[in-house]
Every structure is written in C-alpha cells, then in structure tokens.
C-alpha cells in the first residue's frame, strides 16, 4: 500500500493489499476497545467528509475513525454547502482544497465523482460510495467481518467460500465492491434477485447468477441481503414490498434451509420485514452489528495506510 494515494474501489486491488488493510484493521480494533479510544497517529492532519448524498452510518463511521487517530475532521454536506446554489463539484472541491485538507471522504450520486477529485488534486480521496459504482470501505468491513466469523467457525479464511448476495444487486455499489474484493480473495460469489435488479448483464462480472433466494440459501457460507435502492430505480420495478418479501426476503423458514452456521449480513439501513425478517436480523446468525463495529476499524486502517504511511513523522499507533 506504500505508494497508493487514494482508495477509489476494489476493482484491480491486489490480494496482498486487501490483506494488509484487513490485518491493519484488526490492530485498529484494539484501540476502540480501550477506555481512551485515541492514538496520536494522524495528529495535525485534516480529514474532510464531503457527502452529496444522505448518509448517517458511513459518514459517522469515517468521522469517528479519523477522530480516533487524532485527525481534525470537518463535515461538508450538500444541505449546508453551495451546491444547492448551483456550484459545480469542481468548484466545491477547489474551495475545500483552499482550506488545505489532507484527505477527503466523498460520497456522490454520480459514479466517478471521487475519481475526478482524486485526479485533479494532490489530496488523498476515499470513495464512500459513488452512484452504482463502488463502496470499497463497506466491502472491506464486510470481508473483515466474514474473516472473523470463519476463524471462529472452522479456523479458515475467505478462500473457497460461497457468498450469496441477494436483492438489488444491479444498483448496489456494495455488491460491486464485494464482488471485486471477494473474488480477489478466492471466494465465489452467487447473486440472486428479481430480473430487474439482477439482470443478465451482471454476467460481465465474476459472479454466478441465480434467481430466487431459495436457489442460493442451502449452499451459501454467507448470505448478504441488500436494500432495494429506491432512489436509483427511477420507475417502479417491483409490484409490492409484500411480494418482494415472499420471493426474495430472508425469513426464519428460509434460514432453516441454510447451513446452521451460515453468516447473515446486511450493509444497512435494513428494511425489517422486506428483505430481511426482524427475527433473522436480530438472530444468532446475524453479524449486522459486527459490521458496524468493524466499519470504524477498517476506515481507521485506510486512513492510517493512506495518510500515515506517506508521512515520515507519523507515529504508529
Ligand atoms: C449502503 C450504500 O449507501 O450504498 N449503505 C451504507 O453505506 N450505509 C447500502 C444502502 O444504502 O443500501
């Protein structure tokens, strides 16, 4: 990771780099268990979170991660910025750049927005979700969560595991980043969802396309349920939430057909009773809250590896 300036996506990222991020995140996790949850590693550095789309968990997770490494943080959100007054993305970026931040965490509804900011400015850019393209920190925290659970179950890693991603795969940047990351780590990805949310053009990605949730449940080591991305669907592609739950939702009856130690995941926010039943989301197979905890550790690792390593004066935690 030494020469990497940005984290824009997991497509093309090598296995050794993913392993380094996950191993570093494991060390970072220890800091969050202390009474004083702070190390001086990024003292004096400034991290801006620049969010053009609503977000609570990703934004607060990056914010806490930066704070636990002692960086100064500044939140810049679209509702408080001039973009609502017609300012372009590049003008917003120039304004923020004039305040000399070291890193910018960007979320934008357009695929490629973080790449543009990474190309035109020398700061470090972390993609916190760009349209339907990628959401790399989410997939990394998902992989860390899976790795932990597999280590507990049988001592193994990600290699050879079957991960089923179910639901609106077509519009999910979480799914895309997981597909790239997991296949690099030697796992196999099965996808299932309604025809409009899991189209045959997904075959261009390294996945096996199935149809209903019943086609993947029995053989999966991990079942990752996705939220329907209503904001990206445009016109309705789904008759009703009830019908969706009947064909694609994960409830206790379906879970009975899975391996007893199957790992149930969801990036959040969850729609209880639609893609996942409440008793499954809160049940013993669910690692949904571990995903949230690991999110901070993974984002601390990314900030440390991208910013800390580049600076000779940075102190290791
Ligand atoms: C995901 C996102 O924004 O892509 N959520 C998140 O990062 N907390 C998934 C989703 O919105 O469904």
PDB file of C-alpha atoms and ligand atoms in Angstrom:
ATOM      1  CA  UNK A   1       0.000   0.000   0.000  1.00  0.00           C
ATOM      2  CA  UNK A   2       3.016   2.335   0.294  1.00  0.00           C
ATOM      3  CA  UNK A   3       2.559   4.265  -2.923  1.00  0.00           C
ATOM      4  CA  UNK A   4      -1.225   4.332  -3.064  1.00  0.00           C
ATOM      5  CA  UNK A   5      -2.686   7.857  -2.817  1.00  0.00           C
ATOM      6  CA  UNK A   6      -6.410   7.050  -2.904  1.00  0.00           C
ATOM      7  CA  UNK A   7      -8.921   4.296  -2.236  1.00  0.00           C
ATOM      8  CA  UNK A   8     -11.452   4.587  -5.042  1.00  0.00           C
ATOM      9  CA  UNK A   9     -12.575   0.994  -5.476  1.00  0.00           C
ATOM     10  CA  UNK A  10     -11.589  -2.644  -5.077  1.00  0.00           C
ATOM     11  CA  UNK A  11     -11.548  -3.453  -8.773  1.00  0.00           C
ATOM     12  CA  UNK A  12      -7.934  -4.342  -9.565  1.00  0.00           C
ATOM     13  CA  UNK A  13      -6.690  -4.080  -5.965  1.00  0.00           C
ATOM     14  CA  UNK A  14      -4.285  -6.927  -5.227  1.00  0.00           C
ATOM     15  CA  UNK A  15      -4.843  -9.603  -2.656  1.00  0.00           C
ATOM     16  CA  UNK A  16      -1.774  -8.573  -0.638  1.00  0.00           C
ATOM     17  CA  UNK A  17      -3.145  -5.025  -0.335  1.00  0.00           C
ATOM     18  CA  UNK A  18      -6.564  -6.245   0.821  1.00  0.00           C
ATOM     19  CA  UNK A  19      -4.855  -8.497   3.365  1.00  0.00           C
ATOM     20  CA  UNK A  20      -2.736  -5.605   4.603  1.00  0.00           C
ATOM     21  CA  UNK A  21      -5.833  -3.437   5.100  1.00  0.00           C
ATOM     22  CA  UNK A  22      -7.707  -6.203   6.951  1.00  0.00           C
ATOM     23  CA  UNK A  23      -4.695  -7.047   9.150  1.00  0.00           C
ATOM     24  CA  UNK A  24      -4.192  -3.366   9.980  1.00  0.00           C
ATOM     25  CA  UNK A  25      -7.921  -3.066  10.793  1.00  0.00           C
ATOM     26  CA  UNK A  26      -7.561  -5.914  13.277  1.00  0.00           C
ATOM     27  CA  UNK A  27      -4.911  -3.915  15.108  1.00  0.00           C
ATOM     28  CA  UNK A  28      -7.035  -0.760  14.947  1.00  0.00           C
ATOM     29  CA  UNK A  29      -9.967  -2.577  16.504  1.00  0.00           C
ATOM     30  CA  UNK A  30      -7.999  -2.882  19.715  1.00  0.00           C
ATOM     31  CA  UNK A  31      -7.893   0.936  20.062  1.00  0.00           C
ATOM     32  CA  UNK A  32     -11.700   1.119  20.058  1.00  0.00           C
ATOM     33  CA  UNK A  33     -11.807  -1.314  22.996  1.00  0.00           C
ATOM     34  CA  UNK A  34      -9.703   0.951  25.206  1.00  0.00           C
ATOM     35  CA  UNK A  35     -11.137   3.383  27.687  1.00  0.00           C
ATOM     36  CA  UNK A  36      -9.292   6.215  25.954  1.00  0.00           C
ATOM     37  CA  UNK A  37     -10.087   5.492  22.303  1.00  0.00           C
ATOM     38  CA  UNK A  38      -7.496   7.703  20.696  1.00  0.00           C
ATOM     39  CA  UNK A  39      -3.940   7.486  19.384  1.00  0.00           C
ATOM     40  CA  UNK A  40      -1.858  10.420  18.088  1.00  0.00           C
ATOM     41  CA  UNK A  41      -1.083   8.858  14.680  1.00  0.00           C
ATOM     42  CA  UNK A  42      -2.738  11.489  12.491  1.00  0.00           C
ATOM     43  CA  UNK A  43      -2.384  14.468  14.802  1.00  0.00           C
ATOM     44  CA  UNK A  44      -2.350  17.710  12.827  1.00  0.00           C
ATOM     45  CA  UNK A  45      -3.861  16.142   9.705  1.00  0.00           C
ATOM     46  CA  UNK A  46      -7.270  17.242   8.414  1.00  0.00           C
ATOM     47  CA  UNK A  47      -9.907  14.900   7.004  1.00  0.00           C
ATOM     48  CA  UNK A  48     -12.975  16.351   5.261  1.00  0.00           C
ATOM     49  CA  UNK A  49     -16.120  14.299   4.772  1.00  0.00           C
ATOM     50  CA  UNK A  50     -17.810  15.597   1.621  1.00  0.00           C
ATOM     51  CA  UNK A  51     -21.240  13.994   1.246  1.00  0.00           C
ATOM     52  CA  UNK A  52     -23.539  14.824  -1.647  1.00  0.00           C
ATOM     53  CA  UNK A  53     -25.939  12.015  -0.686  1.00  0.00           C
ATOM     54  CA  UNK A  54     -27.628  11.364   2.634  1.00  0.00           C
ATOM     55  CA  UNK A  55     -25.744   9.085   4.912  1.00  0.00           C
ATOM     56  CA  UNK A  56     -25.533   8.597   8.623  1.00  0.00           C
ATOM     57  CA  UNK A  57     -23.636   5.423   9.268  1.00  0.00           C
ATOM     58  CA  UNK A  58     -20.864   5.734   6.705  1.00  0.00           C
ATOM     59  CA  UNK A  59     -20.266   9.355   7.499  1.00  0.00           C
ATOM     60  CA  UNK A  60     -20.201   8.924  11.280  1.00  0.00           C
ATOM     61  CA  UNK A  61     -18.022   5.854  10.887  1.00  0.00           C
ATOM     62  CA  UNK A  62     -15.387   7.747   8.853  1.00  0.00           C
ATOM     63  CA  UNK A  63     -15.674  10.669  11.247  1.00  0.00           C
ATOM     64  CA  UNK A  64     -15.064   8.528  14.338  1.00  0.00           C
ATOM     65  CA  UNK A  65     -12.252   6.672  12.582  1.00  0.00           C
ATOM     66  CA  UNK A  66     -10.447   9.936  11.808  1.00  0.00           C
ATOM     67  CA  UNK A  67     -11.019  11.225  15.362  1.00  0.00           C
ATOM     68  CA  UNK A  68      -9.682   8.033  16.955  1.00  0.00           C
ATOM     69  CA  UNK A  69      -6.458   8.652  15.029  1.00  0.00           C
ATOM     70  CA  UNK A  70      -6.443  12.298  16.280  1.00  0.00           C
ATOM     71  CA  UNK A  71      -7.055  13.896  12.874  1.00  0.00           C
ATOM     72  CA  UNK A  72      -9.126  17.080  12.728  1.00  0.00           C
ATOM     73  CA  UNK A  73     -12.388  16.479  10.907  1.00  0.00           C
ATOM     74  CA  UNK A  74     -14.721  18.722   9.019  1.00  0.00           C
ATOM     75  CA  UNK A  75     -18.112  17.685   7.678  1.00  0.00           C
ATOM     76  CA  UNK A  76     -19.226  19.308   4.442  1.00  0.00           C
ATOM     77  CA  UNK A  77     -22.685  18.218   3.387  1.00  0.00           C
ATOM     78  CA  UNK A  78     -24.744  19.196   0.414  1.00  0.00           C
ATOM     79  CA  UNK A  79     -27.511  20.704   2.500  1.00  0.00           C
ATOM     80  CA  UNK A  80     -25.036  23.114   4.129  1.00  0.00           C
ATOM     81  CA  UNK A  81     -22.986  23.798   1.015  1.00  0.00           C
ATOM     82  CA  UNK A  82     -23.291  25.964  -2.043  1.00  0.00           C
ATOM     83  CA  UNK A  83     -24.027  23.118  -4.455  1.00  0.00           C
ATOM     84  CA  UNK A  84     -27.700  23.746  -3.747  1.00  0.00           C
ATOM     85  CA  UNK A  85     -26.985  27.215  -5.135  1.00  0.00           C
ATOM     86  CA  UNK A  86     -25.612  25.791  -8.376  1.00  0.00           C
ATOM     87  CA  UNK A  87     -21.922  25.418  -7.602  1.00  0.00           C
ATOM     88  CA  UNK A  88     -20.256  22.614  -9.552  1.00  0.00           C
ATOM     89  CA  UNK A  89     -18.483  19.671  -7.972  1.00  0.00           C
ATOM     90  CA  UNK A  90     -15.120  21.048  -9.119  1.00  0.00           C
ATOM     91  CA  UNK A  91     -15.795  24.494  -7.630  1.00  0.00           C
ATOM     92  CA  UNK A  92     -16.841  22.937  -4.334  1.00  0.00           C
ATOM     93  CA  UNK A  93     -13.643  20.870  -4.420  1.00  0.00           C
ATOM     94  CA  UNK A  94     -11.467  23.922  -5.178  1.00  0.00           C
ATOM     95  CA  UNK A  95     -12.994  25.747  -2.226  1.00  0.00           C
ATOM     96  CA  UNK A  96     -12.329  22.849   0.122  1.00  0.00           C
ATOM     97  CA  UNK A  97      -8.835  22.371  -1.303  1.00  0.00           C
ATOM     98  CA  UNK A  98      -8.068  26.001  -0.462  1.00  0.00           C
ATOM     99  CA  UNK A  99      -8.564  25.032   3.200  1.00  0.00           C
ATOM    100  CA  UNK A 100      -5.655  22.519   2.891  1.00  0.00           C
ATOM    101  CA  UNK A 101      -7.194  19.214   3.978  1.00  0.00           C
ATOM    102  CA  UNK A 102      -5.036  16.075   3.717  1.00  0.00           C
ATOM    103  CA  UNK A 103      -7.840  13.675   2.848  1.00  0.00           C
ATOM    104  CA  UNK A 104     -11.375  13.892   1.501  1.00  0.00           C
ATOM    105  CA  UNK A 105     -14.000  11.223   2.015  1.00  0.00           C
ATOM    106  CA  UNK A 106     -16.505  11.584  -0.841  1.00  0.00           C
ATOM    107  CA  UNK A 107     -19.985  10.253  -1.418  1.00  0.00           C
ATOM    108  CA  UNK A 108     -21.779  11.274  -4.594  1.00  0.00           C
ATOM    109  CA  UNK A 109     -24.736  10.027  -6.634  1.00  0.00           C
ATOM    110  CA  UNK A 110     -22.605  10.058  -9.805  1.00  0.00           C
ATOM    111  CA  UNK A 111     -20.245   7.184 -10.487  1.00  0.00           C
ATOM    112  CA  UNK A 112     -16.733   8.553 -10.984  1.00  0.00           C
ATOM    113  CA  UNK A 113     -17.061  11.717  -8.859  1.00  0.00           C
ATOM    114  CA  UNK A 114     -14.361  10.606  -6.354  1.00  0.00           C
ATOM    115  CA  UNK A 115     -12.070   9.643  -9.257  1.00  0.00           C
ATOM    116  CA  UNK A 116     -12.398  13.156 -10.673  1.00  0.00           C
ATOM    117  CA  UNK A 117     -11.413  14.706  -7.338  1.00  0.00           C
ATOM    118  CA  UNK A 118      -8.504  12.286  -6.986  1.00  0.00           C
ATOM    119  CA  UNK A 119      -7.193  13.112 -10.452  1.00  0.00           C
ATOM    120  CA  UNK A 120      -7.312  16.880 -10.117  1.00  0.00           C
ATOM    121  CA  UNK A 121      -5.994  17.389  -6.583  1.00  0.00           C
ATOM    122  CA  UNK A 122      -2.998  16.014  -4.684  1.00  0.00           C
ATOM    123  CA  UNK A 123      -5.039  15.127  -1.581  1.00  0.00           C
ATOM    124  CA  UNK A 124      -5.996  11.590  -0.646  1.00  0.00           C
ATOM    125  CA  UNK A 125      -9.512  10.602  -1.737  1.00  0.00           C
ATOM    126  CA  UNK A 126     -11.536   7.840  -0.107  1.00  0.00           C
ATOM    127  CA  UNK A 127     -14.633   6.777  -2.003  1.00  0.00           C
ATOM    128  CA  UNK A 128     -17.566   6.480   0.420  1.00  0.00           C
ATOM    129  CA  UNK A 129     -19.949   5.393  -2.350  1.00  0.00           C
ATOM    130  CA  UNK A 130     -20.249   6.712  -5.916  1.00  0.00           C
ATOM    131  CA  UNK A 131     -23.600   6.074  -7.568  1.00  0.00           C
ATOM    132  CA  UNK A 132     -23.905   2.428  -8.529  1.00  0.00           C
ATOM    133  CA  UNK A 133     -20.158   2.006  -8.939  1.00  0.00           C
ATOM    134  CA  UNK A 134     -18.249   1.138  -5.756  1.00  0.00           C
ATOM    135  CA  UNK A 135     -18.236   1.443  -1.968  1.00  0.00           C
ATOM    136  CA  UNK A 136     -14.850  -0.060  -1.110  1.00  0.00           C
ATOM    137  CA  UNK A 137     -14.730   0.581   2.651  1.00  0.00           C
ATOM    138  CA  UNK A 138     -18.064  -1.227   3.036  1.00  0.00           C
ATOM    139  CA  UNK A 139     -16.797  -4.322   1.196  1.00  0.00           C
ATOM    140  CA  UNK A 140     -13.582  -4.278   3.261  1.00  0.00           C
ATOM    141  CA  UNK A 141     -15.533  -4.186   6.516  1.00  0.00           C
ATOM    142  CA  UNK A 142     -17.730  -6.976   5.183  1.00  0.00           C
ATOM    143  CA  UNK A 143     -14.667  -9.080   4.390  1.00  0.00           C
ATOM    144  CA  UNK A 144     -13.184  -8.413   7.832  1.00  0.00           C
ATOM    145  CA  UNK A 145     -16.474  -9.493   9.444  1.00  0.00           C
ATOM    146  CA  UNK A 146     -16.584 -12.688   7.355  1.00  0.00           C
ATOM    147  CA  UNK A 147     -12.946 -13.444   8.112  1.00  0.00           C
ATOM    148  CA  UNK A 148     -13.592 -13.157  11.863  1.00  0.00           C
ATOM    149  CA  UNK A 149     -16.628 -15.389  11.724  1.00  0.00           C
ATOM    150  CA  UNK A 150     -14.889 -18.072   9.633  1.00  0.00           C
ATOM    151  CA  UNK A 151     -11.927 -18.039  12.023  1.00  0.00           C
ATOM    152  CA  UNK A 152     -14.383 -18.752  14.851  1.00  0.00           C
ATOM    153  CA  UNK A 153     -16.326 -21.433  12.951  1.00  0.00           C
ATOM    154  CA  UNK A 154     -13.511 -23.531  11.473  1.00  0.00           C
ATOM    155  CA  UNK A 155     -10.294 -21.528  11.592  1.00  0.00           C
ATOM    156  CA  UNK A 156     -10.359 -20.932   7.817  1.00  0.00           C
ATOM    157  CA  UNK A 157     -10.229 -17.774   5.719  1.00  0.00           C
ATOM    158  CA  UNK A 158     -12.138 -16.367   2.734  1.00  0.00           C
ATOM    159  CA  UNK A 159     -10.637 -18.725   0.157  1.00  0.00           C
ATOM    160  CA  UNK A 160     -13.160 -21.128  -1.357  1.00  0.00           C
ATOM    161  CA  UNK A 161     -16.195 -19.711   0.490  1.00  0.00           C
ATOM    162  CA  UNK A 162     -19.526 -19.164  -1.236  1.00  0.00           C
ATOM    163  CA  UNK A 163     -21.010 -15.738  -0.670  1.00  0.00           C
ATOM    164  CA  UNK A 164     -24.600 -15.169  -1.837  1.00  0.00           C
ATOM    165  CA  UNK A 165     -25.596 -11.559  -2.471  1.00  0.00           C
ATOM    166  CA  UNK A 166     -29.377 -11.261  -2.666  1.00  0.00           C
ATOM    167  CA  UNK A 167     -31.651  -8.456  -3.807  1.00  0.00           C
ATOM    168  CA  UNK A 168     -30.983  -5.301  -5.762  1.00  0.00           C
ATOM    169  CA  UNK A 169     -27.537  -6.308  -6.989  1.00  0.00           C
ATOM    170  CA  UNK A 170     -27.897  -4.201 -10.133  1.00  0.00           C
ATOM    171  CA  UNK A 171     -27.989  -0.892  -8.284  1.00  0.00           C
ATOM    172  CA  UNK A 172     -25.729  -1.797  -5.397  1.00  0.00           C
ATOM    173  CA  UNK A 173     -22.229  -0.351  -5.106  1.00  0.00           C
ATOM    174  CA  UNK A 174     -21.843  -2.523  -2.005  1.00  0.00           C
ATOM    175  CA  UNK A 175     -22.411  -5.619  -4.139  1.00  0.00           C
ATOM    176  CA  UNK A 176     -19.953  -4.496  -6.815  1.00  0.00           C
ATOM    177  CA  UNK A 177     -17.150  -3.765  -4.365  1.00  0.00           C
ATOM    178  CA  UNK A 178     -17.780  -7.072  -2.625  1.00  0.00           C
ATOM    179  CA  UNK A 179     -17.758  -8.938  -5.942  1.00  0.00           C
ATOM    180  CA  UNK A 180     -14.329  -7.494  -6.835  1.00  0.00           C
ATOM    181  CA  UNK A 181     -12.849  -7.909  -3.365  1.00  0.00           C
ATOM    182  CA  UNK A 182     -14.206 -11.364  -2.582  1.00  0.00           C
ATOM    183  CA  UNK A 183     -13.201 -12.915  -5.894  1.00  0.00           C
ATOM    184  CA  UNK A 184      -9.682 -11.477  -5.484  1.00  0.00           C
ATOM    185  CA  UNK A 185      -9.580 -13.210  -2.095  1.00  0.00           C
ATOM    186  CA  UNK A 186     -10.550 -16.535  -3.688  1.00  0.00           C
ATOM    187  CA  UNK A 187     -14.224 -16.654  -2.680  1.00  0.00           C
ATOM    188  CA  UNK A 188     -17.070 -17.448  -5.067  1.00  0.00           C
ATOM    189  CA  UNK A 189     -19.968 -15.003  -5.415  1.00  0.00           C
ATOM    190  CA  UNK A 190     -23.526 -16.080  -6.219  1.00  0.00           C
ATOM    191  CA  UNK A 191     -26.092 -13.369  -6.900  1.00  0.00           C
ATOM    192  CA  UNK A 192     -29.893 -13.633  -6.824  1.00  0.00           C
ATOM    193  CA  UNK A 193     -32.706 -11.142  -7.215  1.00  0.00           C
ATOM    194  CA  UNK A 194     -35.688 -10.169  -9.335  1.00  0.00           C
ATOM    195  CA  UNK A 195     -34.941  -9.885 -13.058  1.00  0.00           C
ATOM    196  CA  UNK A 196     -34.966  -6.083 -12.955  1.00  0.00           C
ATOM    197  CA  UNK A 197     -32.461  -5.990 -10.089  1.00  0.00           C
ATOM    198  CA  UNK A 198     -30.249  -8.837 -11.149  1.00  0.00           C
ATOM    199  CA  UNK A 199     -30.055  -8.630 -14.931  1.00  0.00           C
ATOM    200  CA  UNK A 200     -28.117 -10.918 -17.210  1.00  0.00           C
ATOM    201  CA  UNK A 201     -25.544  -8.173 -17.921  1.00  0.00           C
ATOM    202  CA  UNK A 202     -24.173  -8.867 -14.434  1.00  0.00           C
ATOM    203  CA  UNK A 203     -22.605 -11.883 -16.125  1.00  0.00           C
ATOM    204  CA  UNK A 204     -19.814  -9.492 -17.200  1.00  0.00           C
ATOM    205  CA  UNK A 205     -18.731  -9.592 -13.535  1.00  0.00           C
ATOM    206  CA  UNK A 206     -17.162 -12.667 -11.907  1.00  0.00           C
ATOM    207  CA  UNK A 207     -20.445 -13.966 -10.445  1.00  0.00           C
ATOM    208  CA  UNK A 208     -22.846 -16.832 -10.899  1.00  0.00           C
ATOM    209  CA  UNK A 209     -26.389 -15.582 -11.474  1.00  0.00           C
ATOM    210  CA  UNK A 210     -29.246 -17.445  -9.773  1.00  0.00           C
ATOM    211  CA  UNK A 211     -32.829 -16.354  -9.404  1.00  0.00           C
ATOM    212  CA  UNK A 212     -34.623 -16.608  -6.089  1.00  0.00           C
ATOM    213  CA  UNK A 213     -33.231 -16.607  -2.601  1.00  0.00           C
ATOM    214  CA  UNK A 214     -34.125 -20.324  -2.429  1.00  0.00           C
ATOM    215  CA  UNK A 215     -31.584 -21.005  -5.192  1.00  0.00           C
ATOM    216  CA  UNK A 216     -28.682 -19.839  -3.026  1.00  0.00           C
ATOM    217  CA  UNK A 217     -29.616 -20.387   0.621  1.00  0.00           C
ATOM    218  CA  UNK A 218     -28.660 -24.056   1.004  1.00  0.00           C
ATOM    219  CA  UNK A 219     -25.094 -23.828  -0.321  1.00  0.00           C
ATOM    220  CA  UNK A 220     -24.039 -20.372   0.905  1.00  0.00           C
ATOM    221  CA  UNK A 221     -21.476 -19.806   3.650  1.00  0.00           C
ATOM    222  CA  UNK A 222     -22.611 -16.177   3.769  1.00  0.00           C
ATOM    223  CA  UNK A 223     -25.941 -14.615   2.810  1.00  0.00           C
ATOM    224  CA  UNK A 224     -25.679 -10.877   2.246  1.00  0.00           C
ATOM    225  CA  UNK A 225     -29.064  -9.196   1.907  1.00  0.00           C
ATOM    226  CA  UNK A 226     -29.340  -5.829   0.153  1.00  0.00           C
ATOM    227  CA  UNK A 227     -31.705  -2.930   0.486  1.00  0.00           C
ATOM    228  CA  UNK A 228     -33.780  -2.016  -2.562  1.00  0.00           C
ATOM    229  CA  UNK A 229     -32.139   1.157  -3.879  1.00  0.00           C
ATOM    230  CA  UNK A 230     -35.387   3.047  -4.421  1.00  0.00           C
ATOM    231  CA  UNK A 231     -33.525   6.288  -5.026  1.00  0.00           C
ATOM    232  CA  UNK A 232     -31.771   4.732  -8.042  1.00  0.00           C
ATOM    233  CA  UNK A 233     -34.675   2.815  -9.541  1.00  0.00           C
ATOM    234  CA  UNK A 234     -36.464   5.600 -11.363  1.00  0.00           C
ATOM    235  CA  UNK A 235     -39.686   3.887 -12.317  1.00  0.00           C
ATOM    236  CA  UNK A 236     -41.179   1.096 -10.247  1.00  0.00           C
ATOM    237  CA  UNK A 237     -39.654  -2.294 -10.985  1.00  0.00           C
ATOM    238  CA  UNK A 238     -41.361  -4.130  -8.211  1.00  0.00           C
ATOM    239  CA  UNK A 239     -45.055  -4.847  -7.653  1.00  0.00           C
ATOM    240  CA  UNK A 240     -45.071  -4.615  -3.846  1.00  0.00           C
ATOM    241  CA  UNK A 241     -42.911  -4.930  -0.756  1.00  0.00           C
ATOM    242  CA  UNK A 242     -45.013  -7.904   0.338  1.00  0.00           C
ATOM    243  CA  UNK A 243     -44.393  -9.778  -2.896  1.00  0.00           C
ATOM    244  CA  UNK A 244     -40.683  -8.961  -2.685  1.00  0.00           C
ATOM    245  CA  UNK A 245     -40.542 -10.354   0.857  1.00  0.00           C
ATOM    246  CA  UNK A 246     -42.329 -13.526  -0.265  1.00  0.00           C
ATOM    247  CA  UNK A 247     -39.855 -14.311  -3.068  1.00  0.00           C
ATOM    248  CA  UNK A 248     -36.621 -12.651  -2.013  1.00  0.00           C
ATOM    249  CA  UNK A 249     -36.817 -11.911   1.701  1.00  0.00           C
ATOM    250  CA  UNK A 250     -34.798 -13.874   4.230  1.00  0.00           C
ATOM    251  CA  UNK A 251     -37.085 -15.165   6.970  1.00  0.00           C
ATOM    252  CA  UNK A 252     -36.708 -17.919   9.578  1.00  0.00           C
ATOM    253  CA  UNK A 253     -38.264 -20.592   7.341  1.00  0.00           C
ATOM    254  CA  UNK A 254     -35.716 -19.932   4.628  1.00  0.00           C
ATOM    255  CA  UNK A 255     -32.901 -19.719   7.122  1.00  0.00           C
ATOM    256  CA  UNK A 256     -33.745 -23.267   8.276  1.00  0.00           C
ATOM    257  CA  UNK A 257     -32.641 -24.495   4.867  1.00  0.00           C
ATOM    258  CA  UNK A 258     -29.232 -22.863   5.208  1.00  0.00           C
ATOM    259  CA  UNK A 259     -26.137 -24.280   6.926  1.00  0.00           C
ATOM    260  CA  UNK A 260     -26.560 -23.943  10.694  1.00  0.00           C
ATOM    261  CA  UNK A 261     -23.502 -21.672  10.889  1.00  0.00           C
ATOM    262  CA  UNK A 262     -24.415 -19.514   7.856  1.00  0.00           C
ATOM    263  CA  UNK A 263     -23.342 -15.878   8.273  1.00  0.00           C
ATOM    264  CA  UNK A 264     -26.150 -13.361   7.674  1.00  0.00           C
ATOM    265  CA  UNK A 265     -25.097  -9.851   6.662  1.00  0.00           C
ATOM    266  CA  UNK A 266     -26.655  -6.559   5.585  1.00  0.00           C
ATOM    267  CA  UNK A 267     -24.875  -3.239   4.937  1.00  0.00           C
ATOM    268  CA  UNK A 268     -27.768  -1.242   6.416  1.00  0.00           C
ATOM    269  CA  UNK A 269     -30.023   0.559   6.521  1.00  0.00           C
ATOM    270  CA  UNK A 270     -32.277  -2.501   6.814  1.00  0.00           C
ATOM    271  CA  UNK A 271     -35.947  -2.649   5.952  1.00  0.00           C
ATOM    272  CA  UNK A 272     -37.286  -5.072   8.509  1.00  0.00           C
ATOM    273  CA  UNK A 273     -39.920  -7.357   7.030  1.00  0.00           C
ATOM    274  CA  UNK A 274     -38.957  -6.558   3.426  1.00  0.00           C
ATOM    275  CA  UNK A 275     -35.547  -8.017   2.507  1.00  0.00           C
ATOM    276  CA  UNK A 276     -34.890  -9.423   5.973  1.00  0.00           C
ATOM    277  CA  UNK A 277     -37.248 -10.551   8.747  1.00  0.00           C
ATOM    278  CA  UNK A 278     -36.740  -8.919  12.144  1.00  0.00           C
ATOM    279  CA  UNK A 279     -36.012 -12.235  13.896  1.00  0.00           C
ATOM    280  CA  UNK A 280     -33.323 -13.048  11.314  1.00  0.00           C
ATOM    281  CA  UNK A 281     -31.716  -9.595  11.532  1.00  0.00           C
ATOM    282  CA  UNK A 282     -31.577  -9.923  15.334  1.00  0.00           C
ATOM    283  CA  UNK A 283     -30.869 -13.673  15.415  1.00  0.00           C
ATOM    284  CA  UNK A 284     -27.695 -15.632  16.212  1.00  0.00           C
ATOM    285  CA  UNK A 285     -26.514 -15.917  12.595  1.00  0.00           C
ATOM    286  CA  UNK A 286     -26.628 -12.166  12.034  1.00  0.00           C
ATOM    287  CA  UNK A 287     -23.399 -10.163  12.187  1.00  0.00           C
ATOM    288  CA  UNK A 288     -25.027  -6.864  11.228  1.00  0.00           C
ATOM    289  CA  UNK A 289     -23.782  -5.003  14.301  1.00  0.00           C
ATOM    290  CA  UNK A 290     -20.292  -6.514  13.987  1.00  0.00           C
ATOM    291  CA  UNK A 291     -20.246  -4.977  10.516  1.00  0.00           C
ATOM    292  CA  UNK A 292     -20.839  -1.559  12.077  1.00  0.00           C
ATOM    293  CA  UNK A 293     -18.068  -2.044  14.662  1.00  0.00           C
ATOM    294  CA  UNK A 294     -15.649  -3.269  12.007  1.00  0.00           C
ATOM    295  CA  UNK A 295     -16.502  -0.281   9.824  1.00  0.00           C
ATOM    296  CA  UNK A 296     -14.635   2.044  12.167  1.00  0.00           C
ATOM    297  CA  UNK A 297     -11.597  -0.262  12.311  1.00  0.00           C
ATOM    298  CA  UNK A 298     -11.410  -0.622   8.527  1.00  0.00           C
ATOM    299  CA  UNK A 299     -11.716   3.139   7.986  1.00  0.00           C
ATOM    300  CA  UNK A 300      -9.015   3.774  10.600  1.00  0.00           C
ATOM    301  CA  UNK A 301      -6.806   1.301   8.721  1.00  0.00           C
ATOM    302  CA  UNK A 302      -7.457   3.018   5.395  1.00  0.00           C
ATOM    303  CA  UNK A 303      -6.711   6.490   6.804  1.00  0.00           C
ATOM    304  CA  UNK A 304      -3.587   5.194   8.519  1.00  0.00           C
ATOM    305  CA  UNK A 305      -2.255   3.354   5.462  1.00  0.00           C
ATOM    306  CA  UNK A 306      -3.027   6.174   3.026  1.00  0.00           C
ATOM    307  CA  UNK A 307      -2.053   9.154   5.188  1.00  0.00           C
ATOM    308  CA  UNK A 308       0.101   7.793   7.994  1.00  0.00           C
ATOM    309  CA  UNK A 309       2.467   5.838   5.805  1.00  0.00           C
ATOM    310  CA  UNK A 310       3.017   8.738   3.472  1.00  0.00           C
ATOM    311  CA  UNK A 311       4.297  10.855   6.339  1.00  0.00           C
ATOM    312  CA  UNK A 312       7.644  10.053   7.883  1.00  0.00           C
ATOM    313  CA  UNK A 313       6.653  11.892  11.046  1.00  0.00           C
ATOM    314  CA  UNK A 314       3.549   9.805  11.605  1.00  0.00           C
ATOM    315  CA  UNK A 315       3.704   7.633  14.686  1.00  0.00           C
ATOM    316  CA  UNK A 316       2.456   4.097  14.606  1.00  0.00           C
ATOM    317  CA  UNK A 317      -0.461   3.533  16.986  1.00  0.00           C
TER     318      UNK A 317
HETATM  319  C1  LIG B   1     -25.065   1.406   1.508  1.00  0.00           C
HETATM  320  C2  LIG B   1     -24.879   2.486   0.472  1.00  0.00           C
HETATM  321  O1  LIG B   1     -25.039   3.663   0.760  1.00  0.00           O
HETATM  322  O2  LIG B   1     -24.552   2.109  -0.637  1.00  0.00           O
HETATM  323  N1  LIG B   1     -25.269   1.884   2.823  1.00  0.00           N
HETATM  324  C3  LIG B   1     -24.284   2.352   3.581  1.00  0.00           C
HETATM  325  O3  LIG B   1     -23.171   2.541   3.166  1.00  0.00           O
HETATM  326  N2  LIG B   1     -24.586   2.565   4.877  1.00  0.00           N
HETATM  327  C4  LIG B   1     -26.122   0.470   1.175  1.00  0.00           C
HETATM  328  C5  LIG B   1     -27.510   1.007   1.051  1.00  0.00           C
HETATM  329  O4  LIG B   1     -27.729   2.221   1.030  1.00  0.00           O
HETATM  330  O5  LIG B   1     -28.413   0.185   0.922  1.00  0.00           O
END
